[in-house]
Amino acid sequence: MLINHQDLKTNQTLKSRFPAPLPGSVNDNVPVSANVHLYADPDSYLSNTPILYADCEGLEGGESVPKAEAFKIQDGVLVSSTQRKDSLDPRVRKRLQRRGNRVSRNLKWAHGDKEKSKREYAVTELYPKLLYTFSDVVVFVLRNPKYDRPSATPSTHWSCEDHREILANVPQNSLGQPALPHIIIALNATDLAIDATQWDVKEATNKLLSSVETAINTIPALQDHVAWWRANGRIIHTTKDLLECYYSSVAVVRIPVKGRYMLIDQQVEKLHNEIMFKSNQSHYKKKKVRMLSNSEDLQLYLQLAFDHFTTDLDTPFDFVSVALKINPIPSDFGGNILKLAVSIKKRHKWWKVVEIFEQLSLMVASCIMLDIHRHRRLG
C-alpha cells in the first residue's frame, strides 16, 4: 500500500513501477511471502538516503509453508530442507549457497533441538532480532483495539495479544546501538464512527498510550520487562516509559476500514510522512555520534550480525566490539583515552557518554599538562 501510494502520485500510467508485497487473503491464515524481502520507497529512491522497506512474513504463520515457498518447491526452483540435505551434489550445494553473493548459514543453536528446528521458531526469534537491530523505524500493523469504550478490558486485551510482538526479543538484542529504532503502530481497519480527532497522529498516539498506561501493573509478561529495566537503573511508571526503553519514540497512525478511500489515502500519506520523519531523525542521531553507515559498512555489519545470531541467539550483538575490530583504536594518546572510556562503558553499561567523559575530564587534563611539561611544549 505504501509503495503503490507513493508511486502512483507521480506515475500517470496507473501501474506501479516498483515491486510491492502481495497482500494475503483475509480468509487464509497461510503466509503469502516467505522470509524477509526488501522493497524500495519510490519517494526516496533517487535520493542520497533511500528508504528500504523490509517485509517479514507473519509471526503467527506457525509451521505452515508460505505460498511463495510452496510454489518454488513445486516448480523445482527451491528444494525442501529434507530434499536438500541428501539429494544435492556437494559441489552443486556449495554453488547454490554462494549464488549471487548470498551465503547460506546453518542455525547452530537449532542442532539437536526439535522445537528450535521449526520454521516458526526462526520466524519469531531470529527475524525480530535482526530487524530490530538494523531498522531505523519499526512499523507494527495491528487490528484496531476498541479501547474507546469505558471498560478497561479492551485495552488489556490489546496489551496481552500484541505486547509480545512489540517487545519481543529486544531487551538484549544489541549493545552500543547508535540509535534505538522508532516505533509506529498502524491500527488497521479502524471503525469510521470514531471521534474525528483520532485520525490525527498525535491524538491517536496519546489515546492509545493513555488506554494502556497501567498495563505494566496487570500483565505478568510486561512486569518481567519492567523488572529487568528497573534492576538496571531505569525509572518506569507507565507503559510509555517501558516502550521508550526499546524505542526512540512511539507514534500511532489509524488506517480506516474500506469505504472512505480519500480518508484511506490521507492516512497512508500520514504513515509515510511519519516513516520519513523518524528515519531522518535516526540518520541525524547516527551521524551526530559518527556511526551512520554507508552501504559497504552496513553490509559488513549485517553479515557479522548474521554470523552472530545464527550461532548464538542469547548473546547481544555488540556494535562497539565489531566497530573496534573493523577500525582498531590507534595506540596514541587519544586512542588510549578512548580505550579507557570504552573499558568504563563496559563496566558501567548505563552511563551515558557525556557522564563518562565528565568523570575522565580532570584526569585527561592532568595527563595533557604532564605531557606538555615532559616534552617542554610551548603555547
Short mmCIF file of C-alpha atoms in Angstrom, two decimals:
data_model
loop_
_atom_site.label_atom_id
_atom_site.label_comp_id
_atom_site.label_asym_id
_atom_site.label_seq_id
_atom_site.Cartn_x
_atom_site.Cartn_y
_atom_site.Cartn_z
CA MET A 1 0.00 0.00 0.00
CA LEU A 2 2.79 2.44 0.91
CA ILE A 3 4.78 1.70 -2.24
CA ASN A 4 1.87 1.88 -4.66
CA HIS A 5 0.55 5.02 -2.96
CA GLN A 6 3.84 6.90 -3.42
CA ASP A 7 4.50 5.62 -6.93
CA LEU A 8 1.06 6.44 -8.32
CA LYS A 9 1.34 10.07 -7.13
CA THR A 10 3.86 10.79 -9.89
CA ASN A 11 3.18 7.88 -12.24
CA GLN A 12 0.38 8.56 -14.73
CA THR A 13 0.26 5.01 -16.12
CA LEU A 14 -1.85 3.74 -13.18
CA LYS A 15 0.57 0.86 -12.92
CA SER A 16 3.21 0.76 -10.21
CA ARG A 17 6.80 0.71 -11.46
CA PHE A 18 8.14 -0.59 -8.15
CA PRO A 19 7.75 -4.13 -6.77
CA ALA A 20 5.48 -4.36 -3.73
CA PRO A 21 4.47 -7.14 -1.29
CA LEU A 22 1.45 -9.19 -2.31
CA PRO A 23 -1.29 -8.99 0.36
CA GLY A 24 -2.81 -12.24 1.56
CA SER A 25 -6.46 -13.21 1.63
CA VAL A 26 -8.46 -12.25 4.72
CA ASN A 27 -9.85 -15.80 4.79
CA ASP A 28 -6.45 -17.53 4.64
CA ASN A 29 -4.01 -17.93 7.54
CA VAL A 30 -1.15 -19.22 5.37
CA PRO A 31 1.55 -16.55 4.82
CA VAL A 32 1.92 -15.40 1.21
CA SER A 33 5.57 -14.34 1.16
CA ALA A 34 8.44 -16.17 2.80
CA ASN A 35 11.39 -14.88 4.78
CA VAL A 36 12.32 -11.17 4.61
CA HIS A 37 12.25 -9.07 1.41
CA LEU A 38 13.45 -5.52 0.77
CA TYR A 39 11.39 -3.04 -1.25
CA ALA A 40 12.38 0.44 -2.42
CA ASP A 41 10.44 3.53 -1.39
CA PRO A 42 9.56 5.39 -4.64
CA ASP A 43 9.65 8.80 -2.97
CA SER A 44 13.27 8.49 -1.79
CA TYR A 45 14.56 6.02 -4.38
CA LEU A 46 16.84 8.51 -6.18
CA SER A 47 17.90 10.46 -3.08
CA ASN A 48 21.16 10.17 -1.15
CA THR A 49 19.32 8.40 1.68
CA PRO A 50 16.86 5.97 0.06
CA ILE A 51 14.47 4.15 2.35
CA LEU A 52 14.08 0.39 2.09
CA TYR A 53 11.04 -1.42 3.47
CA ALA A 54 11.82 -4.83 5.00
CA ASP A 55 8.72 -7.01 4.69
CA CYS A 56 8.77 -10.03 7.00
CA GLU A 57 6.44 -13.00 6.82
CA GLY A 58 3.84 -13.02 9.58
CA LEU A 59 4.96 -14.04 13.06
CA GLU A 60 1.78 -16.06 13.51
CA GLY A 61 2.20 -18.27 10.45
CA GLY A 62 3.27 -21.26 12.53
CA GLU A 63 4.74 -24.19 10.65
CA SER A 64 2.71 -23.51 7.51
CA VAL A 65 4.94 -23.25 4.45
CA PRO A 66 4.34 -19.80 2.86
CA LYS A 67 2.69 -19.92 -0.55
CA ALA A 68 5.70 -18.39 -2.31
CA GLU A 69 7.95 -21.09 -0.85
CA ALA A 70 5.48 -23.84 -1.73
CA PHE A 71 5.31 -22.73 -5.38
CA LYS A 72 9.10 -22.60 -5.62
CA ILE A 73 9.32 -26.19 -4.36
CA GLN A 74 6.53 -27.23 -6.74
CA ASP A 75 8.26 -25.59 -9.73
CA GLY A 76 11.66 -27.01 -8.82
CA VAL A 77 13.18 -23.59 -8.17
CA LEU A 78 13.64 -24.38 -4.50
CA VAL A 79 14.01 -27.75 -2.82
CA SER A 80 12.69 -28.53 0.64
CA SER A 81 15.09 -28.87 3.56
CA THR A 82 14.76 -32.66 3.63
CA GLN A 83 15.41 -32.94 -0.11
CA ARG A 84 18.31 -30.50 0.06
CA LYS A 85 20.08 -32.49 2.72
CA ASP A 86 20.74 -35.67 0.77
CA SER A 87 19.89 -35.25 -2.91
CA LEU A 88 22.21 -32.42 -3.96
CA ASP A 89 25.77 -32.99 -5.04
CA PRO A 90 28.12 -31.21 -2.54
CA ARG A 91 29.60 -29.10 -5.33
CA VAL A 92 26.15 -28.03 -6.51
CA ARG A 93 25.07 -27.30 -2.94
CA LYS A 94 28.10 -25.07 -2.37
CA ARG A 95 27.46 -23.22 -5.63
CA LEU A 96 23.82 -22.63 -4.67
CA GLN A 97 24.81 -21.40 -1.23
CA ARG A 98 27.02 -18.67 -2.66
CA ARG A 99 24.93 -17.83 -5.72
CA GLY A 100 24.55 -14.09 -6.18
CA ASN A 101 26.92 -13.34 -3.26
CA ARG A 102 24.46 -14.95 -0.89
CA VAL A 103 25.84 -17.10 1.89
CA SER A 104 23.85 -19.90 3.47
CA ARG A 105 24.40 -20.37 7.20
CA ASN A 106 23.50 -23.21 9.49
CA LEU A 107 21.48 -22.40 12.60
CA LYS A 108 23.88 -23.85 15.16
CA TRP A 109 21.53 -23.27 18.08
CA ALA A 110 18.91 -25.47 16.37
CA HIS A 111 21.06 -28.60 16.19
CA GLY A 112 19.50 -31.44 18.16
CA ASP A 113 16.50 -29.37 19.27
CA LYS A 114 13.20 -30.18 17.55
CA GLU A 115 11.45 -27.00 18.72
CA LYS A 116 14.25 -24.69 17.61
CA SER A 117 14.48 -26.50 14.28
CA LYS A 118 10.95 -25.47 13.36
CA ARG A 119 10.30 -22.66 10.91
CA GLU A 120 8.09 -20.89 13.45
CA TYR A 121 10.99 -20.57 15.91
CA ALA A 122 13.25 -18.90 13.35
CA VAL A 123 10.48 -16.52 12.27
CA THR A 124 9.56 -15.47 15.82
CA GLU A 125 13.02 -15.47 17.42
CA LEU A 126 15.66 -14.82 14.73
CA TYR A 127 13.90 -12.39 12.38
CA PRO A 128 12.88 -9.85 15.07
CA LYS A 129 16.44 -9.68 16.41
CA LEU A 130 17.92 -8.85 13.02
CA LEU A 131 15.17 -6.43 12.02
CA TYR A 132 15.17 -4.59 15.35
CA THR A 133 18.94 -4.28 15.40
CA PHE A 134 19.25 -2.64 11.96
CA SER A 135 15.96 -0.81 11.43
CA ASP A 136 15.54 2.95 11.77
CA VAL A 137 11.77 2.59 12.06
CA VAL A 138 9.70 -0.45 13.04
CA VAL A 139 6.06 -0.48 11.87
CA PHE A 140 3.63 -2.85 13.56
CA VAL A 141 0.34 -3.34 11.75
CA LEU A 142 -2.29 -4.30 14.31
CA ARG A 143 -6.02 -4.80 14.18
CA ASN A 144 -7.82 -1.83 15.71
CA PRO A 145 -8.14 -2.18 19.52
CA LYS A 146 -11.58 -0.95 20.54
CA TYR A 147 -10.42 0.86 23.63
CA ASP A 148 -12.77 3.81 23.14
CA ARG A 149 -15.32 2.09 25.37
CA PRO A 150 -15.22 2.86 29.11
CA SER A 151 -14.30 -0.71 30.08
CA ALA A 152 -10.65 -1.49 30.80
CA THR A 153 -10.94 -4.89 29.19
CA PRO A 154 -10.28 -3.85 25.57
CA SER A 155 -7.00 -2.08 26.39
CA THR A 156 -5.89 -5.05 28.46
CA HIS A 157 -6.77 -7.34 25.55
CA TRP A 158 -4.60 -5.26 23.22
CA SER A 159 -1.66 -5.42 25.57
CA CYS A 160 -1.91 -9.16 26.12
CA GLU A 161 -2.20 -10.01 22.46
CA ASP A 162 0.26 -7.54 20.98
CA HIS A 163 2.90 -6.78 23.62
CA ARG A 164 4.91 -9.89 22.71
CA GLU A 165 5.21 -8.80 19.10
CA ILE A 166 6.13 -5.22 20.01
CA LEU A 167 8.57 -6.10 22.81
CA ALA A 168 9.71 -9.50 21.52
CA ASN A 169 13.39 -10.26 21.94
CA VAL A 170 14.57 -6.66 22.19
CA PRO A 171 15.88 -6.15 25.77
CA GLN A 172 19.33 -7.53 24.97
CA ASN A 173 19.48 -7.72 21.18
CA SER A 174 22.43 -5.40 20.82
CA LEU A 175 24.96 -3.36 22.76
CA GLY A 176 26.28 0.02 21.72
CA GLN A 177 23.47 0.54 19.20
CA PRO A 178 24.00 4.08 17.80
CA ALA A 179 20.26 4.86 17.87
CA LEU A 180 17.22 2.94 19.03
CA PRO A 181 14.62 2.44 16.28
CA HIS A 182 11.38 4.41 16.32
CA ILE A 183 8.11 2.51 16.52
CA ILE A 184 4.97 3.31 14.53
CA ILE A 185 1.83 1.34 15.40
CA ALA A 186 -0.55 1.25 12.43
CA LEU A 187 -4.06 0.47 13.66
CA ASN A 188 -5.65 -1.19 10.67
CA ALA A 189 -9.38 -1.45 9.93
CA THR A 190 -10.33 1.40 12.27
CA ASP A 191 -14.08 1.98 12.60
CA LEU A 192 -15.25 5.08 10.74
CA ALA A 193 -17.52 6.02 13.67
CA ILE A 194 -14.65 7.03 15.95
CA ASP A 195 -14.06 10.61 17.04
CA ALA A 196 -12.67 12.55 14.06
CA THR A 197 -9.76 13.81 16.16
CA GLN A 198 -8.43 10.24 16.28
CA TRP A 199 -7.32 10.46 12.64
CA ASP A 200 -4.63 12.85 13.85
CA VAL A 201 -1.36 11.05 14.63
CA LYS A 202 -0.67 12.92 17.86
CA GLU A 203 -4.19 12.43 19.19
CA ALA A 204 -4.23 8.74 18.26
CA THR A 205 -0.86 8.22 19.96
CA ASN A 206 -1.97 9.92 23.19
CA LYS A 207 -5.25 7.99 23.20
CA LEU A 208 -3.64 4.58 22.77
CA LEU A 209 -0.85 5.19 25.30
CA SER A 210 -3.27 6.50 27.91
CA SER A 211 -5.50 3.45 27.40
CA VAL A 212 -2.64 1.06 28.21
CA GLU A 213 -0.89 3.30 30.73
CA THR A 214 -1.29 0.89 33.67
CA ALA A 215 -0.89 -2.35 31.70
CA ILE A 216 2.59 -2.86 33.20
CA ASN A 217 0.93 -3.39 36.58
CA THR A 218 -1.57 -6.04 35.46
CA ILE A 219 0.14 -8.17 32.81
CA PRO A 220 2.80 -10.61 34.09
CA ALA A 221 4.79 -10.70 30.85
CA LEU A 222 5.12 -6.90 30.87
CA GLN A 223 6.12 -6.99 34.52
CA ASP A 224 9.08 -9.19 33.61
CA HIS A 225 10.32 -6.49 31.22
CA VAL A 226 9.74 -3.78 33.83
CA ALA A 227 11.64 -5.73 36.50
CA TRP A 228 14.62 -6.20 34.17
CA TRP A 229 14.87 -2.50 33.38
CA ARG A 230 14.33 -1.35 36.96
CA ALA A 231 17.11 -3.69 38.07
CA ASN A 232 19.33 -1.88 35.58
CA GLY A 233 18.54 1.58 36.86
CA ARG A 234 15.64 2.73 34.66
CA ILE A 235 12.64 4.52 36.18
CA ILE A 236 9.39 3.13 34.75
CA HIS A 237 5.92 4.27 35.80
CA THR A 238 3.83 3.73 32.65
CA THR A 239 3.71 1.55 29.56
CA LYS A 240 5.06 4.51 27.57
CA ASP A 241 8.14 4.54 29.82
CA LEU A 242 8.64 0.85 29.07
CA LEU A 243 8.27 1.28 25.31
CA GLU A 244 10.82 4.09 25.35
CA CYS A 245 13.38 1.68 26.81
CA TYR A 246 13.28 -0.12 23.48
CA TYR A 247 12.30 2.60 21.00
CA SER A 248 13.34 6.21 20.48
CA SER A 249 9.72 7.31 20.08
CA VAL A 250 6.20 5.94 19.73
CA ALA A 251 3.60 7.04 17.18
CA VAL A 252 0.18 5.68 16.26
CA VAL A 253 -1.47 6.02 12.84
CA ARG A 254 -5.03 4.86 12.21
CA ILE A 255 -5.96 3.27 8.87
CA PRO A 256 -9.74 3.13 8.27
CA VAL A 257 -11.79 0.19 7.05
CA LYS A 258 -12.76 0.08 3.39
CA GLY A 259 -15.31 2.60 2.25
CA ARG A 260 -13.83 6.08 2.50
CA TYR A 261 -10.97 5.85 0.07
CA MET A 262 -9.98 9.52 0.30
CA LEU A 263 -9.55 9.08 4.05
CA ILE A 264 -7.50 5.91 3.46
CA ASP A 265 -5.29 7.87 1.08
CA GLN A 266 -4.80 10.64 3.66
CA GLN A 267 -3.91 8.22 6.45
CA VAL A 268 -1.46 6.26 4.30
CA GLU A 269 0.19 9.58 3.44
CA LYS A 270 0.46 10.35 7.17
CA LEU A 271 2.02 6.94 7.76
CA HIS A 272 4.58 7.57 5.02
CA ASN A 273 5.37 11.03 6.41
CA GLU A 274 5.95 9.55 9.86
CA ILE A 275 8.31 6.95 8.44
CA MET A 276 10.26 9.62 6.56
CA PHE A 277 10.43 11.96 9.56
CA LYS A 278 11.52 9.25 12.00
CA SER A 279 14.08 7.90 9.53
CA ASN A 280 15.62 11.35 9.18
CA GLN A 281 15.75 11.69 12.96
CA SER A 282 17.52 8.36 13.23
CA HIS A 283 20.02 9.28 10.50
CA TYR A 284 20.77 12.59 12.20
CA LYS A 285 21.41 10.90 15.55
CA LYS A 286 23.71 8.29 13.99
CA LYS A 287 25.58 10.97 12.10
CA LYS A 288 25.96 13.01 15.28
CA VAL A 289 27.71 10.10 17.04
CA ARG A 290 29.67 9.27 13.85
CA MET A 291 28.05 5.87 13.39
CA LEU A 292 26.00 6.47 10.25
CA SER A 293 26.92 3.56 8.00
CA ASN A 294 27.30 3.74 4.24
CA SER A 295 26.19 0.81 2.07
CA GLU A 296 29.52 -1.03 2.43
CA ASP A 297 29.67 -0.66 6.22
CA LEU A 298 26.03 -1.66 6.61
CA GLN A 299 26.58 -4.80 4.53
CA LEU A 300 29.58 -5.72 6.68
CA TYR A 301 27.65 -5.20 9.92
CA LEU A 302 24.73 -7.23 8.56
CA GLN A 303 26.95 -10.17 7.61
CA LEU A 304 28.60 -10.13 11.03
CA ALA A 305 25.17 -9.96 12.70
CA PHE A 306 24.00 -12.97 10.67
CA ASP A 307 27.12 -14.85 11.75
CA HIS A 308 26.46 -13.88 15.36
CA PHE A 309 22.72 -14.63 15.60
CA THR A 310 22.91 -17.90 13.66
CA THR A 311 25.49 -19.05 16.21
CA ASP A 312 24.09 -17.59 19.43
CA LEU A 313 20.62 -16.13 19.94
CA ASP A 314 21.12 -15.28 23.61
CA THR A 315 24.21 -13.06 23.47
CA PRO A 316 23.64 -9.45 22.31
CA PHE A 317 25.27 -8.22 19.12
CA ASP A 318 27.94 -5.75 20.25
CA PHE A 319 28.27 -2.82 17.83
CA VAL A 320 31.21 -1.35 19.73
CA SER A 321 33.29 -4.54 19.65
CA VAL A 322 32.57 -5.04 15.96
CA ALA A 323 33.45 -1.40 15.19
CA LEU A 324 36.75 -1.78 17.03
CA LYS A 325 37.57 -4.89 15.03
CA ILE A 326 36.82 -3.11 11.77
CA ASN A 327 38.62 0.11 12.74
CA PRO A 328 41.07 -0.61 15.60
CA ILE A 329 41.82 2.22 18.01
CA PRO A 330 45.27 3.76 17.38
CA SER A 331 47.88 3.45 20.12
CA ASP A 332 48.46 7.20 20.51
CA PHE A 333 47.36 9.43 23.39
CA GLY A 334 43.84 9.96 22.04
CA GLY A 335 43.48 6.27 21.28
CA ASN A 336 44.43 5.29 24.83
CA ILE A 337 41.90 7.74 26.28
CA LEU A 338 39.24 6.20 24.03
CA LYS A 339 40.21 2.69 25.17
CA LEU A 340 39.82 3.81 28.77
CA ALA A 341 36.38 5.26 28.02
CA VAL A 342 35.33 2.00 26.32
CA SER A 343 36.51 0.00 29.34
CA ILE A 344 34.49 2.22 31.68
CA LYS A 345 31.44 1.81 29.44
CA LYS A 346 31.74 -1.98 29.67
CA ARG A 347 31.84 -1.78 33.47
CA HIS A 348 29.09 0.86 33.79
CA LYS A 349 26.73 -0.04 30.93
CA TRP A 350 24.09 2.55 31.78
CA TRP A 351 26.41 5.54 31.96
CA LYS A 352 25.93 7.99 29.11
CA VAL A 353 28.92 9.06 27.01
CA VAL A 354 28.77 12.58 28.46
CA GLU A 355 28.90 11.19 32.00
CA ILE A 356 31.93 9.03 31.19
CA PHE A 357 33.97 11.92 29.79
CA GLU A 358 32.90 14.23 32.63
CA GLN A 359 34.41 11.71 35.04
CA LEU A 360 37.53 11.48 32.89
CA SER A 361 37.94 15.22 32.31
CA LEU A 362 40.17 16.03 35.29
CA MET A 363 42.42 13.04 34.70
CA VAL A 364 42.73 13.79 30.97
CA ALA A 365 43.53 17.43 31.71
CA SER A 366 46.22 16.30 34.17
CA CYS A 367 47.71 13.95 31.54
CA ILE A 368 47.80 16.77 28.98
CA MET A 369 49.59 19.09 31.43
CA LEU A 370 52.08 16.34 32.30
CA ASP A 371 52.73 15.68 28.59
CA ILE A 372 53.33 19.40 27.97
CA HIS A 373 55.78 19.58 30.89
CA ARG A 374 57.68 16.41 29.91
CA HIS A 375 58.13 17.43 26.29
CA ARG A 376 58.53 21.14 27.06
CA ARG A 377 55.81 22.05 24.55
CA LEU A 378 55.27 25.77 24.08
CA GLY A 379 51.94 27.55 23.66
#
